[in-house]
PDB file of C-alpha atoms in Angstrom:
ATOM      1  CA  VAL A1247      12.152 237.037 214.603  1.00 31.00           C
ATOM      2  CA  ASN A1248      13.977 240.121 215.746  1.00 31.00           C
ATOM      3  CA  GLU A1249      17.315 239.989 213.932  1.00 34.00           C
ATOM      4  CA  ALA A1250      19.008 241.848 216.779  1.00 36.00           C
ATOM      5  CA  ASP A1251      18.071 239.066 219.221  1.00 36.00           C
ATOM      6  CA  GLU A1252      20.434 236.247 218.293  1.00 36.00           C
ATOM      7  CA  SER A1253      19.172 234.077 221.165  1.00 36.00           C
ATOM      8  CA  ALA A1254      15.712 233.738 219.581  1.00 38.00           C
ATOM      9  CA  PRO A1255      15.225 230.545 217.560  1.00 43.00           C
ATOM     10  CA  ALA A1256      15.044 230.927 213.792  1.00 49.00           C
ATOM     11  CA  SER A1257      11.678 230.520 212.051  1.00 56.00           C
ATOM     12  CA  PHE A1258      11.470 228.459 208.877  1.00 59.00           C
ATOM     13  CA  GLN A1259       8.891 227.735 206.191  1.00 63.00           C
ATOM     14  CA  THR A1260       8.467 225.041 203.589  1.00 64.00           C
ATOM     15  CA  THR A1261       6.504 225.037 200.354  1.00 66.00           C
ATOM     16  CA  ASP A1262       7.272 221.500 199.196  1.00 66.00           C
ATOM     17  CA  GLY A1263       5.985 219.256 201.964  1.00 61.00           C
ATOM     18  CA  GLY A1264       9.068 219.521 204.164  1.00 60.00           C
ATOM     19  CA  ARG A1265      11.798 218.627 201.662  1.00 63.00           C
ATOM     20  CA  THR A1266      13.425 222.045 201.900  1.00 65.00           C
ATOM     21  CA  TRP A1267      13.137 224.808 204.487  1.00 66.00           C
ATOM     22  CA  SER A1268      13.971 228.480 204.192  1.00 64.00           C
ATOM     23  CA  PRO A1269      14.084 231.209 206.844  1.00 61.00           C
ATOM     24  CA  LEU A1270      10.991 233.359 207.123  1.00 56.00           C
ATOM     25  CA  ALA A1271      11.642 236.944 206.189  1.00 51.00           C
ATOM     26  CA  PRO A1272      11.542 239.168 209.289  1.00 44.00           C
ATOM     27  CA  ALA A1273       8.854 241.296 207.577  1.00 38.00           C
ATOM     28  CA  VAL A1274       6.136 238.623 208.042  1.00 38.00           C
ATOM     29  CA  PRO A1275       4.059 240.105 210.878  1.00 40.00           C
ATOM     30  CA  ALA A1276       1.261 237.496 210.893  1.00 48.00           C
ATOM     31  CA  ALA A1277       3.380 234.769 212.481  1.00 59.00           C
ATOM     32  CA  SER A1278       6.740 234.867 214.174  1.00 63.00           C
ATOM     33  CA  ALA A1279       8.809 232.810 216.572  1.00 64.00           C
ATOM     34  CA  THR A1280       7.321 234.961 219.350  1.00 77.00           C
ATOM     35  CA  SER A1281       3.774 233.806 218.531  1.00 84.00           C
ATOM     36  CA  PRO A1282       2.365 231.470 221.185  1.00 92.00           C
ATOM     37  CA  SER A1283       2.681 227.724 220.719  1.00 93.00           C
ATOM     38  CA  CYS A1284      -0.035 226.121 218.619  1.00 95.00           C
ATOM     39  CA  THR A1285      -2.805 224.424 220.565  1.00 95.00           C
ATOM     40  CA  ASP A1286      -4.788 221.326 219.674  1.00 95.00           C
ATOM     41  CA  ASP A1287      -7.747 223.473 218.589  1.00 95.00           C
ATOM     42  CA  GLN A1288      -5.607 225.538 216.196  1.00 96.00           C
ATOM     43  CA  LEU A1289      -4.293 222.570 214.209  1.00 96.00           C
ATOM     44  CA  SER A1290      -5.641 220.142 211.674  1.00 95.00           C
ATOM     45  CA  THR A1291      -3.466 217.072 211.102  1.00 94.00           C
ATOM     46  CA  SER A1292      -3.474 215.015 207.902  1.00 92.00           C
ATOM     47  CA  LEU A1293      -1.317 212.766 205.746  1.00 88.00           C
ATOM     48  CA  GLY A1294       0.468 214.361 202.829  1.00 82.00           C
ATOM     49  CA  LYS A1295       2.684 212.984 200.123  1.00 77.00           C
ATOM     50  CA  GLU A1296       4.164 209.483 200.285  1.00 73.00           C
ATOM     51  CA  SER A1297       7.823 208.976 199.440  1.00 66.00           C
ATOM     52  CA  VAL A1298       9.913 205.900 198.683  1.00 66.00           C
ATOM     53  CA  GLY A1299      13.534 205.194 197.892  1.00 70.00           C
ATOM     54  CA  LEU A1300      15.760 202.118 197.897  1.00 71.00           C
ATOM     55  CA  GLY A1301      13.939 200.116 200.551  1.00 69.00           C
ATOM     56  CA  HIS A1302      12.654 203.123 202.498  1.00 71.00           C
ATOM     57  CA  VAL A1303       9.093 204.404 202.795  1.00 75.00           C
ATOM     58  CA  GLY A1304       7.943 207.741 204.122  1.00 77.00           C
ATOM     59  CA  GLU A1305       4.751 209.575 204.977  1.00 83.00           C
ATOM     60  CA  THR A1306       4.500 213.337 205.263  1.00 85.00           C
ATOM     61  CA  ILE A1307       2.446 214.481 208.247  1.00 89.00           C
ATOM     62  CA  VAL A1308       0.865 217.888 207.550  1.00 92.00           C
ATOM     63  CA  PHE A1309      -0.137 220.352 210.269  1.00 94.00           C
ATOM     64  CA  THR A1310      -2.441 223.201 209.161  1.00 95.00           C
ATOM     65  CA  ASN A1311      -3.213 226.252 211.279  1.00 95.00           C
ATOM     66  CA  VAL A1312      -7.027 226.327 211.009  1.00 96.00           C
ATOM     67  CA  SER A1313      -7.434 229.183 213.490  1.00 95.00           C
ATOM     68  CA  THR A1314      -7.562 232.936 212.995  1.00 94.00           C
ATOM     69  CA  SER A1315      -4.426 233.489 215.124  1.00 94.00           C
ATOM     70  CA  ALA A1316      -0.750 232.925 214.406  1.00 94.00           C
ATOM     71  CA  CYS A1317       1.038 230.223 216.380  1.00 94.00           C
ATOM     72  CA  THR A1318       4.320 228.321 216.400  1.00 93.00           C
ATOM     73  CA  LEU A1319       5.384 224.674 216.374  1.00 92.00           C
ATOM     74  CA  HIS A1320       8.671 223.678 217.968  1.00 88.00           C
ATOM     75  CA  GLY A1321      10.030 220.189 218.388  1.00 86.00           C
ATOM     76  CA  TYR A1322       8.997 216.892 216.921  1.00 86.00           C
ATOM     77  CA  PRO A1323       5.546 215.354 216.644  1.00 91.00           C
ATOM     78  CA  GLY A1324       4.814 212.057 218.313  1.00 90.00           C
ATOM     79  CA  VAL A1325       4.092 209.356 215.707  1.00 90.00           C
ATOM     80  CA  ALA A1326       3.091 205.780 216.476  1.00 90.00           C
ATOM     81  CA  GLY A1327       2.412 202.985 213.988  1.00 88.00           C
ATOM     82  CA  LEU A1328      -0.959 201.242 214.342  1.00 90.00           C
ATOM     83  CA  ASP A1329      -2.058 197.737 213.367  1.00 88.00           C
ATOM     84  CA  ALA A1330      -5.444 196.871 211.802  1.00 88.00           C
ATOM     85  CA  ALA A1331      -7.090 196.875 215.257  1.00 90.00           C
ATOM     86  CA  GLY A1332      -5.818 200.406 215.960  1.00 89.00           C
ATOM     87  CA  THR A1333      -3.284 199.169 218.520  1.00 90.00           C
ATOM     88  CA  GLN A1334       0.067 200.943 218.755  1.00 89.00           C
ATOM     89  CA  ILE A1335       2.761 198.516 217.624  1.00 88.00           C
ATOM     90  CA  MET A1336       5.725 200.847 217.108  1.00 85.00           C
ATOM     91  CA  GLN A1337       6.911 204.340 217.931  1.00 85.00           C
ATOM     92  CA  ALA A1338       8.816 206.601 215.527  1.00 80.00           C
ATOM     93  CA  GLY A1339      12.157 207.937 216.724  1.00 74.00           C
ATOM     94  CA  ARG A1340      12.606 211.700 216.785  1.00 72.00           C
ATOM     95  CA  THR A1341      15.545 212.687 214.613  1.00 70.00           C
ATOM     96  CA  PRO A1342      16.253 215.747 212.453  1.00 67.00           C
ATOM     97  CA  SER A1343      16.851 213.818 209.219  1.00 67.00           C
ATOM     98  CA  GLY A1344      16.735 210.407 207.646  1.00 67.00           C
ATOM     99  CA  TYR A1345      17.348 208.628 204.371  1.00 58.00           C
ATOM    100  CA  LEU A1346      14.411 210.335 202.619  1.00 62.00           C
ATOM    101  CA  GLY A1347      15.017 213.868 203.852  1.00 64.00           C
ATOM    102  CA  GLY A1348      14.718 216.166 206.788  1.00 66.00           C
ATOM    103  CA  LEU A1349      16.734 219.037 208.165  1.00 63.00           C
ATOM    104  CA  TRP A1350      19.944 218.395 206.292  1.00 57.00           C
ATOM    105  CA  ASN A1351      21.179 221.943 206.875  1.00 58.00           C
ATOM    106  CA  THR A1352      21.093 221.511 210.668  1.00 59.00           C
ATOM    107  CA  PRO A1353      21.281 217.753 211.342  1.00 60.00           C
ATOM    108  CA  ASP A1354      22.912 218.183 214.755  1.00 67.00           C
ATOM    109  CA  GLY A1355      21.047 221.247 215.951  1.00 68.00           C
ATOM    110  CA  PRO A1356      17.667 221.617 217.598  1.00 73.00           C
ATOM    111  CA  PRO A1357      14.576 221.513 215.408  1.00 75.00           C
ATOM    112  CA  PRO A1358      13.499 224.902 214.084  1.00 75.00           C
ATOM    113  CA  THR A1359      10.569 226.855 215.372  1.00 84.00           C
ATOM    114  CA  VAL A1360       7.998 226.975 212.591  1.00 88.00           C
ATOM    115  CA  ALA A1361       5.736 230.015 212.604  1.00 91.00           C
ATOM    116  CA  LEU A1362       2.263 229.437 211.165  1.00 93.00           C
ATOM    117  CA  ALA A1363      -0.013 232.260 210.140  1.00 93.00           C
ATOM    118  CA  PRO A1364      -3.696 231.345 209.792  1.00 94.00           C
ATOM    119  CA  GLY A1365      -4.045 228.849 206.925  1.00 94.00           C
ATOM    120  CA  GLN A1366      -0.332 228.022 206.705  1.00 93.00           C
ATOM    121  CA  VAL A1367       1.040 224.496 206.936  1.00 92.00           C
ATOM    122  CA  ALA A1368       4.097 222.771 208.393  1.00 91.00           C
ATOM    123  CA  SER A1369       5.091 219.171 207.878  1.00 87.00           C
ATOM    124  CA  ALA A1370       7.146 216.358 209.323  1.00 86.00           C
ATOM    125  CA  LEU A1371       8.432 213.241 207.579  1.00 81.00           C
ATOM    126  CA  VAL A1372       8.113 209.833 209.232  1.00 82.00           C
ATOM    127  CA  GLU A1373      10.014 207.042 207.535  1.00 78.00           C
ATOM    128  CA  GLY A1374      10.995 203.417 207.853  1.00 73.00           C
ATOM    129  CA  VAL A1375      12.286 200.543 205.787  1.00 65.00           C
ATOM    130  CA  ASP A1376      10.037 198.338 203.679  1.00 70.00           C
ATOM    131  CA  ASN A1377      12.185 195.235 203.682  1.00 69.00           C
ATOM    132  CA  GLN A1378      13.092 192.687 206.301  1.00 67.00           C
ATOM    133  CA  VAL A1379      15.916 193.686 208.660  1.00 68.00           C
ATOM    134  CA  GLY A1380      17.781 190.657 210.014  1.00 73.00           C
ATOM    135  CA  SER A1381      15.345 188.112 211.406  1.00 76.00           C
ATOM    136  CA  MET A1382      12.611 190.693 212.115  1.00 71.00           C
ATOM    137  CA  PRO A1383       9.708 190.371 209.672  1.00 72.00           C
ATOM    138  CA  CYS A1384       8.089 193.451 208.193  1.00 73.00           C
ATOM    139  CA  VAL A1385       5.102 194.838 210.052  1.00 74.00           C
ATOM    140  CA  ARG A1386       2.003 196.010 208.186  1.00 76.00           C
ATOM    141  CA  LEU A1387       0.858 199.403 209.437  1.00 82.00           C
ATOM    142  CA  SER A1388      -2.766 200.341 208.979  1.00 87.00           C
ATOM    143  CA  GLY A1389      -2.379 203.875 210.210  1.00 88.00           C
ATOM    144  CA  PHE A1390      -0.606 206.381 212.417  1.00 90.00           C
ATOM    145  CA  LEU A1391      -1.386 208.017 215.733  1.00 92.00           C
ATOM    146  CA  VAL A1392       0.023 211.556 215.541  1.00 94.00           C
ATOM    147  CA  THR A1393       0.435 214.193 218.231  1.00 93.00           C
ATOM    148  CA  ALA A1394       1.566 217.623 217.019  1.00 94.00           C
ATOM    149  CA  PRO A1395       4.610 219.140 218.768  1.00 91.00           C
ATOM    150  CA  ALA A1396       3.851 220.505 222.263  1.00 89.00           C
ATOM    151  CA  THR A1397       0.179 219.470 222.133  1.00 92.00           C
ATOM    152  CA  THR A1398      -1.786 216.743 223.897  1.00 91.00           C
ATOM    153  CA  ARG A1399      -4.468 215.471 221.499  1.00 93.00           C
ATOM    154  CA  SER A1400      -3.544 212.578 219.224  1.00 93.00           C
ATOM    155  CA  VAL A1401      -5.119 212.120 215.800  1.00 93.00           C
ATOM    156  CA  ASP A1402      -5.643 208.710 214.179  1.00 92.00           C
ATOM    157  CA  LEU A1403      -4.644 208.880 210.508  1.00 90.00           C
ATOM    158  CA  PRO A1404      -5.562 205.675 208.682  1.00 85.00           C
ATOM    159  CA  ALA A1405      -3.172 204.576 205.939  1.00 76.00           C
ATOM    160  CA  ALA A1406      -6.106 202.762 204.298  1.00 51.00           C
ATOM    161  CA  ARG A1407      -6.754 205.758 202.027  1.00 44.00           C
ATOM    162  CA  ARG A1408      -3.763 204.572 200.014  1.00 43.00           C
ATOM    163  CA  SER A1409      -3.762 201.598 197.642  1.00 34.00           C
ATOM    164  CA  ALA A1410      -2.024 199.544 200.328  1.00 39.00           C
ATOM    165  CA  ALA A1411      -1.110 200.133 203.941  1.00 43.00           C
ATOM    166  CA  ALA A1412       2.537 200.735 204.713  1.00 48.00           C
ATOM    167  CA  ASN A1413       4.868 197.827 205.368  1.00 46.00           C
ATOM    168  CA  VAL A1414       7.710 198.606 207.715  1.00 50.00           C
ATOM    169  CA  GLY A1415      10.509 196.074 208.122  1.00 44.00           C
TER     170      GLY A1415
END
């Protein structure tokens, strides 16, 4: 990011799965907010660390730049909850922060542009509640259908790799 250009979006990085974000130093030439948007072929999508807290459950979605070129992610991924048959049964809302974390420093602003050099990762947290809300019973999710920001290919990430699939109330 050119510090003299205040209209350019800030670039951020995380080293702890998306819990905290810090601005990228302007001296990082391999990836900057001016790098082109990441394409489907440049990204690998996987599940990261689970999180829980007082009736909330979360999954970290990890995007890895597997290409040899720098690229940027801007915006929110699309995340849908899947049942055992692989059918979409719910859609995650796109918000900057939730009970388990997020962009607490800029909860009302636009999402940051995340610059990814080859091999670097970015993450997003999807969360829900794991107890019944009102008369709605909890839904058992068997996986997630994830589309990285500004891309078109969705990736099916089964929650079955865990000891139990997620329950979302």
